CSV table of C-alpha atoms in Angstrom, one decimal:
chain,number,residue,atom,x,y,z
A,15,MET,CA,-0.3,0.0,0.2
A,16,THR,CA,1.4,3.3,-0.8
A,17,SER,CA,2.4,5.6,2.0
A,18,PRO,CA,0.4,8.9,2.6
A,19,PHE,CA,3.0,10.6,3.8
A,20,ARG,CA,6.0,12.0,2.1
A,21,PHE,CA,9.5,12.2,2.9
A,22,THR,CA,9.3,10.7,6.1
A,23,SER,CA,7.7,7.2,7.6
A,24,PRO,CA,5.9,7.8,10.9
A,25,GLU,CA,4.6,5.4,13.3
A,26,PRO,CA,1.1,4.3,12.7
A,27,ALA,CA,-1.1,5.9,15.6
A,28,ASP,CA,-1.5,2.4,17.4
A,29,GLY,CA,2.5,1.8,17.4
A,30,THR,CA,3.4,4.9,19.0
A,31,THR,CA,4.1,5.3,22.9
A,32,GLY,CA,4.0,8.1,25.4
A,33,THR,CA,3.3,11.6,24.3
A,34,ALA,CA,2.2,10.7,20.9
A,35,ALA,CA,-0.3,7.8,21.9
A,36,ALA,CA,-2.1,10.1,24.7
A,37,VAL,CA,-2.2,12.6,21.6
A,38,HIS,CA,-3.8,10.0,19.4
A,39,ALA,CA,-6.4,8.8,22.3
A,40,GLN,CA,-7.5,12.2,22.7
A,41,VAL,CA,-7.3,12.8,19.0
A,42,THR,CA,-9.6,9.5,18.6
A,43,ARG,CA,-12.4,10.5,21.5
A,44,ASP,CA,-12.2,14.2,20.4
A,45,PHE,CA,-11.8,15.0,17.0
A,46,GLY,CA,-13.6,11.5,15.8
A,47,ILE,CA,-10.8,10.7,13.6
A,48,GLU,CA,-8.5,7.7,14.4
A,49,GLY,CA,-5.0,8.0,12.8
A,50,ALA,CA,-5.8,11.6,11.9
A,51,LEU,CA,-3.1,12.2,9.1
A,52,PRO,CA,-1.6,15.7,10.1
A,53,PHE,CA,-1.0,14.3,13.8
A,54,VAL,CA,0.6,11.1,12.4
A,55,ALA,CA,2.7,13.2,10.3
A,56,LEU,CA,4.0,15.4,13.2
A,57,SER,CA,4.5,12.5,15.5
A,58,ALA,CA,8.1,12.1,15.0
A,59,ALA,CA,8.3,14.9,17.2
A,60,PRO,CA,6.0,14.4,19.9
A,61,ASP,CA,6.2,18.1,21.3
A,62,LEU,CA,5.3,19.6,18.0
A,63,MET,CA,2.4,17.0,17.9
A,64,ALA,CA,0.9,18.0,21.0
A,65,GLY,CA,1.3,21.9,20.9
A,66,ALA,CA,-0.7,21.3,17.3
A,67,TRP,CA,-3.3,19.1,18.8
A,68,ALA,CA,-3.8,21.3,21.8
A,69,LEU,CA,-4.3,24.7,19.5
A,70,MET,CA,-6.8,23.3,17.5
A,71,ARG,CA,-8.5,21.2,20.5
A,72,GLU,CA,-8.9,24.1,22.3
A,73,SER,CA,-9.8,26.9,19.9
A,74,LEU,CA,-12.0,24.9,17.5
A,75,LEU,CA,-13.4,22.0,19.1
A,76,SER,CA,-13.8,23.5,22.5
A,77,GLY,CA,-15.4,26.6,23.9
A,78,HIS,CA,-18.6,28.2,23.5
A,79,ALA,CA,-18.5,29.8,19.8
A,80,SER,CA,-20.6,28.1,17.1
A,81,ARG,CA,-18.3,25.4,15.5
A,82,THR,CA,-20.1,25.9,12.1
A,83,GLU,CA,-18.8,29.6,12.1
A,84,LYS,CA,-15.0,28.5,13.5
A,85,GLU,CA,-15.3,25.5,10.4
A,86,LEU,CA,-15.9,28.2,7.7
A,87,VAL,CA,-13.1,30.2,9.1
A,88,THR,CA,-10.9,27.2,8.8
A,89,TYR,CA,-12.3,26.3,5.6
A,90,GLY,CA,-11.1,30.0,4.3
A,91,VAL,CA,-7.9,30.0,5.5
A,92,SER,CA,-7.2,26.1,4.2
A,93,ARG,CA,-8.5,27.7,0.9
A,94,ALA,CA,-6.0,30.8,1.2
A,95,ASN,CA,-3.0,28.6,1.8
A,96,ARG,CA,-4.0,25.6,-1.3
A,97,CYS,CA,-4.3,23.2,1.0
A,98,PRO,CA,-7.1,20.3,-0.7
A,99,PHE,CA,-7.2,17.9,1.9
A,100,CYS,CA,-8.1,20.4,4.5
A,101,VAL,CA,-10.4,22.0,2.5
A,102,GLY,CA,-12.0,18.5,2.2
A,103,ALA,CA,-11.2,17.8,5.6
A,104,HIS,CA,-13.6,21.0,6.5
A,105,THR,CA,-16.1,20.4,3.9
A,106,LEU,CA,-16.7,16.5,5.5
A,107,LEU,CA,-17.1,18.1,9.2
A,108,LEU,CA,-19.5,20.9,8.4
A,109,HIS,CA,-21.5,17.7,6.6
A,110,ALA,CA,-20.9,15.8,9.8
A,111,GLY,CA,-22.3,18.8,12.1
A,112,GLY,CA,-25.4,18.5,9.9
A,113,ASP,CA,-24.7,22.1,8.1
A,114,ARG,CA,-25.2,19.7,4.5
A,115,GLU,CA,-26.4,22.5,2.3
A,116,LEU,CA,-23.7,24.8,3.7
A,117,ALA,CA,-21.0,22.2,3.0
A,118,GLY,CA,-22.8,21.5,-0.6
A,119,SER,CA,-22.4,25.3,-1.5
A,120,LEU,CA,-19.1,25.4,-0.7
A,121,ALA,CA,-17.8,22.0,-2.3
A,122,ARG,CA,-19.5,23.6,-5.8
A,123,GLY,CA,-17.3,27.0,-5.2
A,124,GLU,CA,-20.4,28.9,-4.1
A,125,ARG,CA,-20.1,31.8,-1.3
A,126,PRO,CA,-22.4,31.2,1.6
A,127,ALA,CA,-25.9,32.6,1.2
A,128,ASP,CA,-25.8,33.5,4.9
A,129,PRO,CA,-23.8,37.4,5.3
A,130,GLU,CA,-22.5,36.8,8.3
A,131,HIS,CA,-21.1,32.9,7.1
A,132,ASP,CA,-19.7,35.0,3.9
A,133,ARG,CA,-17.9,37.6,6.2
A,134,LEU,CA,-16.7,34.7,8.1
A,135,LEU,CA,-15.2,32.8,5.5
A,136,ALA,CA,-14.3,36.1,3.9
A,137,TRP,CA,-11.9,36.6,7.1
A,138,GLY,CA,-10.3,33.1,7.0
A,139,GLN,CA,-9.3,34.2,3.5
A,140,ASP,CA,-7.0,37.4,4.5
A,141,MET,CA,-7.3,37.9,8.1
A,142,ARG,CA,-6.1,41.6,8.2
A,143,GLY,CA,-9.8,42.7,8.0
A,144,ARG,CA,-11.9,43.9,10.8
A,145,TRP,CA,-13.0,40.8,13.2
A,146,PRO,CA,-16.6,39.1,11.9
A,147,PHE,CA,-17.1,37.7,15.5
A,148,ALA,CA,-17.5,39.6,18.9
A,149,ALA,CA,-14.2,40.4,20.9
A,150,ASP,CA,-15.2,37.7,23.3
A,151,ASP,CA,-14.9,35.3,20.8
A,152,ALA,CA,-11.8,36.1,19.5
A,153,PRO,CA,-9.6,32.9,21.2
A,154,GLU,CA,-11.5,30.3,19.4
A,155,PHE,CA,-11.6,32.3,15.8
A,156,VAL,CA,-8.2,33.2,16.3
A,157,GLY,CA,-7.1,30.5,17.8
A,158,SER,CA,-8.2,28.3,15.2
A,159,ALA,CA,-7.4,30.2,12.4
A,160,LEU,CA,-3.8,30.0,13.2
A,161,ALA,CA,-4.1,26.2,14.1
A,162,PHE,CA,-5.3,25.5,10.5
A,163,HIS,CA,-2.4,28.1,9.1
A,164,PHE,CA,0.1,25.6,11.0
A,165,ILE,CA,-1.7,22.4,10.3
A,166,ASN,CA,-2.3,23.5,6.7
A,167,ARG,CA,1.6,23.9,5.8
A,168,ILE,CA,2.4,20.8,7.8
A,169,VAL,CA,-0.3,18.5,5.5
A,170,SER,CA,0.7,20.5,2.2
A,171,ALA,CA,4.9,19.9,3.3
A,172,LEU,CA,4.7,16.0,4.4
A,173,ILE,CA,1.1,14.8,3.3
A,174,ASP,CA,0.6,13.3,-0.5
A,175,GLU,CA,-2.3,15.4,-0.8
A,176,GLU,CA,-3.1,13.7,-4.0
A,177,ALA,CA,-3.1,10.5,-2.7
A,178,VAL,CA,-5.3,11.1,-0.1
A,179,SER,CA,-7.8,13.7,-1.3
A,180,GLY,CA,-10.6,11.5,-3.1
A,181,GLY,CA,-13.9,12.4,-4.3
A,182,ALA,CA,-16.0,10.4,-1.9
A,183,ASP,CA,-19.5,11.4,-1.2
A,184,PRO,CA,-19.4,13.0,2.5
A,185,ALA,CA,-22.8,11.3,2.9
A,186,GLU,CA,-21.6,7.6,2.0
A,187,LEU,CA,-18.3,8.8,4.2
A,188,LEU,CA,-20.6,9.4,7.2
A,189,ASP,CA,-23.0,6.3,6.6
A,190,THR,CA,-20.1,4.3,8.6
A,191,GLU,CA,-19.0,3.1,11.5
A,192,ALA,CA,-16.0,5.4,11.4
A,193,GLY,CA,-18.3,8.4,10.0
A,194,HIS,CA,-20.8,7.9,13.2
A,195,ALA,CA,-17.9,8.4,15.3
A,196,LEU,CA,-17.1,11.7,13.9
A,197,VAL,CA,-20.4,12.9,13.9
A,198,ARG,CA,-20.7,12.2,17.3
A,199,ALA,CA,-17.4,13.9,18.1
A,200,VAL,CA,-18.0,17.2,16.0
A,201,ARG,CA,-21.5,17.5,17.8
A,202,ALA,CA,-20.4,17.4,21.0
A,203,ARG,CA,-18.4,20.1,23.4
A,204,PRO,CA,-15.4,18.3,24.6
A,205,GLU,CA,-14.3,19.9,28.4
A,206,PRO,CA,-11.5,22.8,27.8
A,207,GLY,CA,-8.1,22.5,28.8
A,208,LEU,CA,-7.8,18.6,29.0
A,209,SER,CA,-5.0,18.8,26.2
A,210,LEU,CA,-2.7,21.1,28.7
A,211,PRO,CA,-1.3,18.2,30.6
A,212,LEU,CA,0.7,17.1,27.5
A,213,LEU,CA,2.5,20.0,26.8
A,214,GLY,CA,5.7,21.5,28.0
A,215,THR,CA,6.9,24.4,29.4
A,216,GLY,CA,5.0,27.7,28.9
A,217,GLY,CA,5.6,31.7,28.3
A,218,PRO,CA,3.9,34.8,27.6
A,219,GLN,CA,0.4,34.3,26.0
A,220,PRO,CA,-0.9,36.6,23.1
A,221,SER,CA,-3.1,39.2,24.0
A,222,TRP,CA,-6.0,37.9,21.6
A,223,ALA,CA,-5.8,34.5,23.9
A,224,ALA,CA,-7.3,36.3,26.9
A,225,GLY,CA,-5.4,34.2,29.2
A,226,THR,CA,-7.7,30.8,28.0
A,227,PRO,CA,-5.9,27.1,27.5
A,228,VAL,CA,-5.9,28.6,24.0
A,229,GLY,CA,-3.1,30.8,24.7
A,230,ALA,CA,-1.3,28.0,26.8
A,231,ALA,CA,-1.7,25.7,23.7
A,232,PHE,CA,-0.4,28.2,21.1
A,233,VAL,CA,2.6,29.2,23.5
A,234,ALA,CA,3.4,25.6,23.6
A,235,LEU,CA,3.3,25.1,19.9
A,236,ARG,CA,5.4,28.3,19.0
A,237,THR,CA,8.2,27.1,21.8
A,238,ALA,CA,8.2,23.3,20.0
A,239,ALA,CA,8.6,25.1,16.0
A,240,HIS,CA,11.4,27.6,17.4
A,241,ALA,CA,13.3,24.9,18.7
A,242,GLY,CA,13.6,24.1,14.5
A,243,ALA,CA,15.7,26.8,14.2
A,244,GLY,CA,18.6,25.0,15.6
A,245,LEU,CA,18.9,23.0,12.5
A,246,LEU,CA,20.0,26.1,10.2
A,247,ASP,CA,23.1,28.1,10.7
A,248,GLU,CA,22.7,31.4,12.0
A,249,PRO,CA,22.9,33.8,9.0
A,250,ASP,CA,20.0,30.9,7.3
A,251,ALA,CA,17.8,31.4,10.6
A,252,THR,CA,18.3,35.0,10.2
A,253,PHE,CA,17.6,35.0,6.6
A,254,VAL,CA,14.6,33.0,6.8
A,255,ARG,CA,13.0,35.3,9.7
A,256,GLU,CA,13.8,38.3,8.1
A,257,SER,CA,11.9,36.9,4.3
A,258,VAL,CA,9.1,36.1,6.5
A,259,ALA,CA,8.5,39.2,8.5
A,260,ALA,CA,9.2,41.0,5.2
A,261,TRP,CA,5.9,39.1,3.5
A,262,ASP,CA,2.4,40.3,3.7
A,263,GLY,CA,1.3,37.1,5.2
A,264,PHE,CA,-0.6,36.0,2.2
A,265,THR,CA,1.1,36.8,-1.3
A,266,PRO,CA,1.8,33.2,-2.8
A,267,LEU,CA,6.0,32.8,-3.0
A,268,THR,CA,7.4,33.5,-6.7
A,269,GLY,CA,10.8,32.1,-7.5
A,270,ASP,CA,12.3,35.7,-6.5
A,271,GLY,CA,14.6,35.4,-3.4
A,272,LEU,CA,14.2,31.8,-3.3
A,273,PRO,CA,17.8,30.1,-1.9
A,274,ASP,CA,19.6,28.0,-4.0
A,275,ARG,CA,18.9,24.2,-3.4
A,276,ALA,CA,22.9,23.5,-3.2
A,277,GLU,CA,24.0,26.3,-1.6
A,278,ARG,CA,21.6,26.7,1.5
A,279,PRO,CA,19.1,23.6,1.2
A,280,GLY,CA,17.8,24.2,4.9
A,281,ALA,CA,17.0,28.1,4.5
A,282,ARG,CA,15.2,26.5,1.2
A,283,LEU,CA,13.2,24.1,2.8
A,284,ALA,CA,12.0,26.5,5.8
A,285,LEU,CA,11.2,29.2,3.4
A,286,LEU,CA,9.0,27.3,1.0
A,287,ALA,CA,7.8,25.4,4.7
A,288,ALA,CA,6.3,28.9,5.5
A,289,ARG,CA,5.4,30.6,2.1
A,290,ALA,CA,4.6,27.6,-0.3
A,291,PRO,CA,4.5,24.0,1.3
A,292,TYR,CA,3.0,22.2,-1.8
A,293,ARG,CA,6.3,23.4,-3.4
A,294,ILE,CA,8.3,21.5,-1.7
A,295,THR,CA,10.0,18.5,-3.5
A,296,ALA,CA,12.0,15.7,-3.0
A,297,GLU,CA,15.1,17.1,-4.7
A,298,ASP,CA,14.7,20.1,-2.0
A,299,VAL,CA,14.6,17.6,0.9
A,300,LYS,CA,17.4,14.9,-0.4
A,301,ALA,CA,19.5,18.2,-0.6
A,302,TRP,CA,19.3,18.8,3.2
A,303,ARG,CA,18.5,15.5,4.8
A,304,VAL,CA,21.9,14.3,4.9
A,305,GLU,CA,23.3,12.6,8.3
A,306,PRO,CA,22.2,13.0,11.0
A,307,PHE,CA,19.4,14.7,10.1
A,308,THR,CA,16.2,12.1,10.5
A,309,ASP,CA,12.7,12.3,10.6
A,310,HIS,CA,12.3,14.4,13.6
A,311,CYS,CA,15.0,16.8,12.8
A,312,LEU,CA,13.0,17.2,9.1
A,313,VAL,CA,9.7,17.9,11.0
A,314,HIS,CA,11.1,20.4,13.4
A,315,LEU,CA,12.4,22.3,10.1
A,316,VAL,CA,9.1,22.5,8.1
A,317,ALA,CA,7.5,23.4,11.6
A,318,PHE,CA,10.1,26.4,11.9
A,319,GLY,CA,9.2,27.5,9.2
A,320,ALA,CA,5.1,27.1,9.4
A,321,MET,CA,5.2,28.7,12.8
A,322,LEU,CA,6.9,31.9,11.4
A,323,ALA,CA,4.2,32.3,8.5
A,324,VAL,CA,1.6,31.7,11.5
A,325,GLU,CA,3.4,35.0,13.5
A,326,ARG,CA,3.3,36.7,10.7
A,327,VAL,CA,-0.5,36.1,9.7
A,328,GLU,CA,-0.8,36.8,13.9
A,329,ALA,CA,1.1,40.5,13.3
A,330,GLY,CA,-1.2,41.4,10.8
A,331,LEU,CA,-4.2,41.0,12.5
A,332,THR,CA,-6.3,44.3,12.9
A,333,ALA,CA,-6.6,45.7,16.0
A,334,GLN,CA,-9.9,45.6,17.0
A,335,GLY,CA,-11.9,48.4,19.2
C-alpha cells in the first residue's frame, strides 16, 4: 500500500507510546478520527504534535462559539493556503455537524448565502480585516485560524494530498461506523483544557488569547516549532526570519528570493514551508537531509517555517476597538 506521507515514515497511531500515544487517544475521542493524518505526520516530534493538537482542540473543538462558524473560518484559511486535503476535511466536518446545504454550496465553489457566514469565510481567507465575531470569541476564532495556518503547511509539506484527497460522497463516508463516530465528536463539546497536561513549559501568552487554554496551547506550539531554528546556521535562520517578516502573510511565493537548493538547502526548505509548502519537492528534501538528520529533524525544520508564517499572519491582525 502506498504511504500517504511524503519524505518521512511515521509510526502508525497504534504503534506509538508516551506523549504521541496520549495525543492519538485524545484525537480519536475528541476529534472523532482515529489516526488523523496531520497528527501522525507530526508524531516523530511529539512536542510539536501535542502543541498542534492542543491548539486545534482548545480553539476549534472546545469553547462556546459556533462550531459551524469556526469551520467556515478554517475552511477559508485552508482555501487561502491551497490545501485541498484540509478544504475537503472541513467540508466533511460541516456535513458531520449537520450543515449539509452549506457544505454542498462550498464544494460547488459558491459563497455562503448567509451574509454572516460569508464574512467569516472571507476573514479566514485574509485575516487582516476587522473581526466578524465578538471580541470575547477571539481566542476561539483566532486560535482556530492560526491552528490551521500551521496544520495546512504541515499537510502540504509532509502528506501526499493527491493520494488522500479523493472525491468520495460525504454522505456515504458518514454512513459508516467511523462516520458515526465523527458525527458524535463534531456535535459534542469537549471540556476545555484537557490537552494542556500533554504540553511542555509555557511562556507569555498573546493578548488575543485572553488567558484561555488556547493561549497556553499556542505558546507551547510556538516554543516547540522555534526549536527547529537550531537545525540552521545563524545566517540562514536569520535570512528565513527576515524573509517571512517582510512578507504580507498571504501573497503566494514566486521564485524571487528563494535560496539555491545546492548552496542553502535548509533555508530553502524552511522558507518554502512558510510560504509555499506545496512546492517542496523530493529534490529539496534530499539536498538538505543528510546524516545525522532524521524524520524528527525534518518535521522540526518544516514546523519552524510554518510557525514563522503563523506569527506573520498573527502580526497582521487588525487591532479591534
